Amino acid sequence: MKEYIVNSIEKKQINITGKGEDVLWNHAIELTDFCSPWDREKPSKITFKALWSSEKLFFNFTVADSSIHIEKKDDSIDSINNSDRVELFFRPDDSLNPYYCLEMDTEARLMDFIAYPNKNLNFDWNWPKKDILIKSSINKDTFIVEGSISIQSLKDFNLIKDNKIETGIFRAKYSENEDGTFEPTWITWVNPNTETPNFHITSSFGRLILK
């Protein structure tokens, strides 16, 4: 299983602005090992960083993209689902019964849900709002999605075990076809080795190590 080391900033707190400017991010290891196993072209660069304190897990996606697609019909699940976004999945164990999904677009809209085996998704469930913060920014050639999740909520969902969090880290990139429709390219940290794109599977997860 792939592993990523999440360094501790002890009792300090990162100022989440959506711009990733806090100097504490200098303590994070950069994760750039992403692939799109079902697409011939190499995906544009994604840099993921995470840190943790006694109270929060902090995360930062910086994605190279000069042609962002976002559907702004409303803030519905369908609208977010049809937009460029980054994703974090967490699971207590490899049974995926349940697992928790956070999908965040370039305007920091959140599609959060609980899921069960065989892609049984429950969109009536939400991560407690008091326990999660997400902000974003769009630049000329990149976008940033930055956020924090309370350590207590991760513990409440039984997601931290021996200072390890089993996690999927993903991106969906939408590109326009000749007929004007948009089609997603699926990008992942861990190659699940499936014939067609599928993140909702045991083999798509790696492990965050809280140091």
mmCIF file of C-alpha atoms in Angstrom:
data_model
loop_
_atom_site.group_PDB
_atom_site.id
_atom_site.type_symbol
_atom_site.label_atom_id
_atom_site.label_comp_id
_atom_site.label_asym_id
_atom_site.label_seq_id
_atom_site.Cartn_x
_atom_site.Cartn_y
_atom_site.Cartn_z
ATOM 1 C CA MET A 1 0.000 0.000 0.000
ATOM 2 C CA LYS A 2 1.334 3.448 -0.909
ATOM 3 C CA GLU A 3 2.116 5.696 2.043
ATOM 4 C CA TYR A 4 2.437 9.450 2.508
ATOM 5 C CA ILE A 5 4.017 10.976 5.606
ATOM 6 C CA VAL A 6 1.962 13.757 7.221
ATOM 7 C CA ASN A 7 4.275 15.869 9.373
ATOM 8 C CA SER A 8 3.100 17.329 12.667
ATOM 9 C CA ILE A 9 2.930 21.037 13.431
ATOM 10 C CA GLU A 10 2.001 20.150 17.033
ATOM 11 C CA LYS A 11 -0.418 22.735 18.457
ATOM 12 C CA LYS A 12 -0.050 25.276 15.653
ATOM 13 C CA GLN A 13 -2.882 26.071 13.253
ATOM 14 C CA ILE A 14 -2.671 26.849 9.539
ATOM 15 C CA ASN A 15 -4.572 29.899 8.346
ATOM 16 C CA ILE A 16 -6.860 28.445 5.679
ATOM 17 C CA THR A 17 -7.386 31.076 2.963
ATOM 18 C CA GLY A 18 -7.624 28.943 -0.161
ATOM 19 C CA LYS A 19 -4.332 30.350 -1.403
ATOM 20 C CA GLY A 20 -1.946 28.004 0.402
ATOM 21 C CA GLU A 21 0.168 30.914 1.608
ATOM 22 C CA ASP A 22 0.753 29.940 5.237
ATOM 23 C CA VAL A 23 4.491 29.443 5.872
ATOM 24 C CA LEU A 24 3.689 26.290 7.851
ATOM 25 C CA TRP A 25 3.099 24.526 4.534
ATOM 26 C CA ASN A 26 6.886 24.564 4.137
ATOM 27 C CA HIS A 27 6.926 21.714 6.688
ATOM 28 C CA ALA A 28 4.839 19.458 4.423
ATOM 29 C CA ILE A 29 6.135 16.812 2.036
ATOM 30 C CA GLU A 30 4.971 17.357 -1.532
ATOM 31 C CA LEU A 31 3.109 14.443 -3.080
ATOM 32 C CA THR A 32 3.084 14.583 -6.903
ATOM 33 C CA ASP A 33 2.818 10.884 -7.711
ATOM 34 C CA PHE A 34 -0.505 10.882 -9.581
ATOM 35 C CA CYS A 35 -1.551 8.963 -12.667
ATOM 36 C CA SER A 36 -4.479 8.380 -14.990
ATOM 37 C CA PRO A 37 -4.278 4.630 -15.716
ATOM 38 C CA TRP A 38 -7.143 4.711 -18.223
ATOM 39 C CA ASP A 39 -5.844 7.627 -20.315
ATOM 40 C CA ARG A 40 -2.866 7.737 -22.662
ATOM 41 C CA GLU A 41 -1.872 11.301 -21.851
ATOM 42 C CA LYS A 42 -0.015 12.126 -18.675
ATOM 43 C CA PRO A 43 -2.195 14.326 -16.423
ATOM 44 C CA SER A 44 -1.159 17.860 -15.555
ATOM 45 C CA LYS A 45 0.780 18.239 -12.332
ATOM 46 C CA ILE A 46 -1.031 17.839 -9.032
ATOM 47 C CA THR A 47 0.734 18.686 -5.786
ATOM 48 C CA PHE A 48 -0.915 17.398 -2.607
ATOM 49 C CA LYS A 49 0.293 18.392 0.835
ATOM 50 C CA ALA A 50 -0.964 17.531 4.304
ATOM 51 C CA LEU A 51 -0.017 18.447 7.867
ATOM 52 C CA TRP A 52 -1.616 17.738 11.201
ATOM 53 C CA SER A 53 -1.882 19.292 14.628
ATOM 54 C CA SER A 54 -3.418 18.162 17.881
ATOM 55 C CA GLU A 55 -6.768 19.461 16.614
ATOM 56 C CA LYS A 56 -6.850 19.258 12.813
ATOM 57 C CA LEU A 57 -5.724 17.499 9.649
ATOM 58 C CA PHE A 58 -4.812 20.123 7.043
ATOM 59 C CA PHE A 59 -4.743 19.457 3.286
ATOM 60 C CA ASN A 60 -3.757 21.391 0.182
ATOM 61 C CA PHE A 61 -4.244 20.543 -3.490
ATOM 62 C CA THR A 62 -2.414 22.710 -6.036
ATOM 63 C CA VAL A 63 -3.440 21.670 -9.546
ATOM 64 C CA ALA A 64 -1.952 22.868 -12.840
ATOM 65 C CA ASP A 65 -4.918 23.775 -15.039
ATOM 66 C CA SER A 66 -5.406 26.735 -17.360
ATOM 67 C CA SER A 67 -8.804 25.572 -18.619
ATOM 68 C CA ILE A 68 -11.043 24.893 -15.632
ATOM 69 C CA HIS A 69 -14.520 23.519 -16.220
ATOM 70 C CA ILE A 70 -17.178 24.305 -13.652
ATOM 71 C CA GLU A 71 -20.924 23.931 -13.931
ATOM 72 C CA LYS A 72 -22.611 26.809 -12.130
ATOM 73 C CA LYS A 73 -26.282 25.975 -12.601
ATOM 74 C CA ASP A 74 -26.697 25.724 -8.828
ATOM 75 C CA ASP A 75 -24.935 24.207 -5.828
ATOM 76 C CA SER A 76 -26.537 20.803 -6.298
ATOM 77 C CA ILE A 77 -24.741 17.472 -6.208
ATOM 78 C CA ASP A 78 -25.208 17.155 -9.973
ATOM 79 C CA SER A 79 -23.589 20.540 -10.604
ATOM 80 C CA ILE A 80 -20.521 19.723 -8.489
ATOM 81 C CA ASN A 81 -20.388 16.247 -10.030
ATOM 82 C CA ASN A 82 -20.072 17.788 -13.499
ATOM 83 C CA SER A 83 -17.202 20.119 -12.530
ATOM 84 C CA ASP A 84 -13.419 19.829 -12.207
ATOM 85 C CA ARG A 85 -12.698 18.766 -8.653
ATOM 86 C CA VAL A 86 -10.387 17.044 -6.186
ATOM 87 C CA GLU A 87 -11.427 14.259 -3.848
ATOM 88 C CA LEU A 88 -10.509 12.658 -0.540
ATOM 89 C CA PHE A 89 -11.970 9.281 0.471
ATOM 90 C CA PHE A 90 -11.443 7.860 3.971
ATOM 91 C CA ARG A 91 -12.175 4.340 5.211
ATOM 92 C CA PRO A 92 -11.901 2.565 8.570
ATOM 93 C CA ASP A 93 -10.783 -0.669 6.847
ATOM 94 C CA ASP A 94 -10.751 -2.415 3.508
ATOM 95 C CA SER A 95 -14.300 -3.707 3.866
ATOM 96 C CA LEU A 96 -15.486 -0.253 2.690
ATOM 97 C CA ASN A 97 -18.429 -0.672 5.015
ATOM 98 C CA PRO A 98 -18.678 2.270 5.251
ATOM 99 C CA TYR A 99 -16.280 4.807 3.730
ATOM 100 C CA TYR A 100 -16.511 8.598 3.598
ATOM 101 C CA CYS A 101 -16.167 10.811 0.517
ATOM 102 C CA LEU A 102 -15.309 14.499 0.191
ATOM 103 C CA GLU A 103 -15.378 15.906 -3.359
ATOM 104 C CA MET A 104 -14.437 19.591 -3.698
ATOM 105 C CA ASP A 105 -14.561 21.787 -6.785
ATOM 106 C CA THR A 106 -12.607 24.899 -7.715
ATOM 107 C CA GLU A 107 -15.107 27.158 -5.937
ATOM 108 C CA ALA A 108 -14.827 25.156 -2.705
ATOM 109 C CA ARG A 109 -18.270 23.615 -3.136
ATOM 110 C CA LEU A 110 -18.412 20.315 -1.278
ATOM 111 C CA MET A 111 -20.121 17.103 -2.301
ATOM 112 C CA ASP A 112 -19.841 14.900 0.790
ATOM 113 C CA PHE A 113 -21.465 11.539 1.339
ATOM 114 C CA ILE A 114 -21.141 8.204 3.079
ATOM 115 C CA ALA A 115 -20.751 5.109 0.931
ATOM 116 C CA TYR A 116 -20.956 1.345 1.220
ATOM 117 C CA PRO A 117 -19.728 -1.601 -0.886
ATOM 118 C CA ASN A 118 -20.698 -1.847 -4.552
ATOM 119 C CA LYS A 119 -20.839 1.936 -4.887
ATOM 120 C CA ASN A 120 -23.875 2.309 -2.648
ATOM 121 C CA LEU A 121 -23.793 6.080 -2.051
ATOM 122 C CA ASN A 122 -25.873 7.970 0.518
ATOM 123 C CA PHE A 123 -26.016 11.686 -0.302
ATOM 124 C CA ASP A 124 -28.339 12.398 2.636
ATOM 125 C CA TRP A 125 -25.311 12.095 4.933
ATOM 126 C CA ASN A 126 -22.924 15.002 5.469
ATOM 127 C CA TRP A 127 -19.630 15.481 7.262
ATOM 128 C CA PRO A 128 -20.410 17.661 10.324
ATOM 129 C CA LYS A 129 -20.061 21.265 9.111
ATOM 130 C CA LYS A 130 -18.350 22.386 12.301
ATOM 131 C CA ASP A 131 -15.577 19.851 11.666
ATOM 132 C CA ILE A 132 -14.568 20.798 8.124
ATOM 133 C CA LEU A 133 -13.400 23.973 6.390
ATOM 134 C CA ILE A 134 -12.692 24.333 2.661
ATOM 135 C CA LYS A 135 -11.500 27.363 0.681
ATOM 136 C CA SER A 136 -10.167 27.731 -2.843
ATOM 137 C CA SER A 137 -8.584 30.099 -5.329
ATOM 138 C CA ILE A 138 -8.127 30.167 -9.091
ATOM 139 C CA ASN A 139 -5.001 31.561 -10.710
ATOM 140 C CA LYS A 140 -3.897 31.875 -14.338
ATOM 141 C CA ASP A 141 -2.521 28.362 -14.673
ATOM 142 C CA THR A 142 -3.466 26.659 -11.394
ATOM 143 C CA PHE A 143 -6.189 26.263 -8.834
ATOM 144 C CA ILE A 144 -5.831 25.554 -5.128
ATOM 145 C CA VAL A 145 -8.209 23.752 -2.791
ATOM 146 C CA GLU A 146 -7.165 24.062 0.833
ATOM 147 C CA GLY A 147 -8.897 22.857 3.946
ATOM 148 C CA SER A 148 -8.946 21.325 7.399
ATOM 149 C CA ILE A 149 -10.778 18.459 9.076
ATOM 150 C CA SER A 150 -11.020 18.091 12.837
ATOM 151 C CA ILE A 151 -9.050 15.237 14.342
ATOM 152 C CA GLN A 152 -12.013 14.543 16.605
ATOM 153 C CA SER A 153 -14.334 13.886 13.654
ATOM 154 C CA LEU A 154 -11.795 11.513 12.115
ATOM 155 C CA LYS A 155 -11.658 9.665 15.428
ATOM 156 C CA ASP A 156 -15.447 9.649 15.720
ATOM 157 C CA PHE A 157 -15.663 7.855 12.358
ATOM 158 C CA ASN A 158 -12.932 5.400 13.419
ATOM 159 C CA LEU A 159 -10.587 6.640 10.696
ATOM 160 C CA ILE A 160 -7.367 7.043 12.722
ATOM 161 C CA LYS A 161 -5.727 3.795 13.780
ATOM 162 C CA ASP A 162 -2.175 3.710 15.127
ATOM 163 C CA ASN A 163 -1.705 7.197 13.651
ATOM 164 C CA LYS A 164 -2.637 5.936 10.185
ATOM 165 C CA ILE A 165 -5.527 7.035 7.951
ATOM 166 C CA GLU A 166 -6.454 4.896 4.946
ATOM 167 C CA THR A 167 -7.120 7.444 2.226
ATOM 168 C CA GLY A 168 -7.887 7.805 -1.465
ATOM 169 C CA ILE A 169 -6.654 10.983 -3.189
ATOM 170 C CA PHE A 170 -8.189 11.734 -6.565
ATOM 171 C CA ARG A 171 -8.984 14.323 -9.222
ATOM 172 C CA ALA A 172 -11.659 14.577 -11.911
ATOM 173 C CA LYS A 173 -10.728 16.720 -14.945
ATOM 174 C CA TYR A 174 -13.440 17.581 -17.488
ATOM 175 C CA SER A 175 -12.482 18.293 -21.109
ATOM 176 C CA GLU A 176 -14.708 19.411 -23.953
ATOM 177 C CA ASN A 177 -15.409 17.086 -26.855
ATOM 178 C CA GLU A 178 -15.942 18.206 -30.439
ATOM 179 C CA ASP A 179 -19.725 18.011 -29.973
ATOM 180 C CA GLY A 180 -19.621 20.408 -27.001
ATOM 181 C CA THR A 181 -20.128 17.778 -24.315
ATOM 182 C CA PHE A 182 -17.665 17.330 -21.471
ATOM 183 C CA GLU A 183 -15.956 14.096 -20.547
ATOM 184 C CA PRO A 184 -14.003 13.381 -17.344
ATOM 185 C CA THR A 185 -10.461 12.125 -17.045
ATOM 186 C CA TRP A 186 -9.980 10.269 -13.750
ATOM 187 C CA ILE A 187 -6.700 10.803 -11.899
ATOM 188 C CA THR A 188 -5.526 8.940 -8.808
ATOM 189 C CA TRP A 189 -2.656 8.613 -6.356
ATOM 190 C CA VAL A 190 -3.010 4.821 -6.192
ATOM 191 C CA ASN A 191 -3.598 2.843 -9.378
ATOM 192 C CA PRO A 192 -6.522 0.525 -8.544
ATOM 193 C CA ASN A 193 -5.678 -1.722 -11.510
ATOM 194 C CA THR A 194 -9.201 -1.814 -12.872
ATOM 195 C CA GLU A 195 -10.151 -2.076 -16.544
ATOM 196 C CA THR A 196 -12.367 1.013 -16.324
ATOM 197 C CA PRO A 197 -12.147 3.981 -13.923
ATOM 198 C CA ASN A 198 -13.284 3.112 -10.409
ATOM 199 C CA PHE A 199 -12.254 4.856 -7.185
ATOM 200 C CA HIS A 200 -14.938 3.093 -5.134
ATOM 201 C CA ILE A 201 -12.856 -0.005 -4.663
ATOM 202 C CA THR A 202 -10.454 -1.341 -2.034
ATOM 203 C CA SER A 203 -7.375 -1.111 -4.269
ATOM 204 C CA SER A 204 -7.712 2.667 -4.828
ATOM 205 C CA PHE A 205 -6.635 3.582 -1.274
ATOM 206 C CA GLY A 206 -3.264 4.399 0.208
ATOM 207 C CA ARG A 207 -2.271 5.328 3.742
ATOM 208 C CA LEU A 208 -1.507 8.663 5.439
ATOM 209 C CA ILE A 209 1.021 8.272 8.253
ATOM 210 C CA LEU A 210 0.725 10.896 11.010
ATOM 211 C CA LYS A 211 4.272 11.523 12.208
#
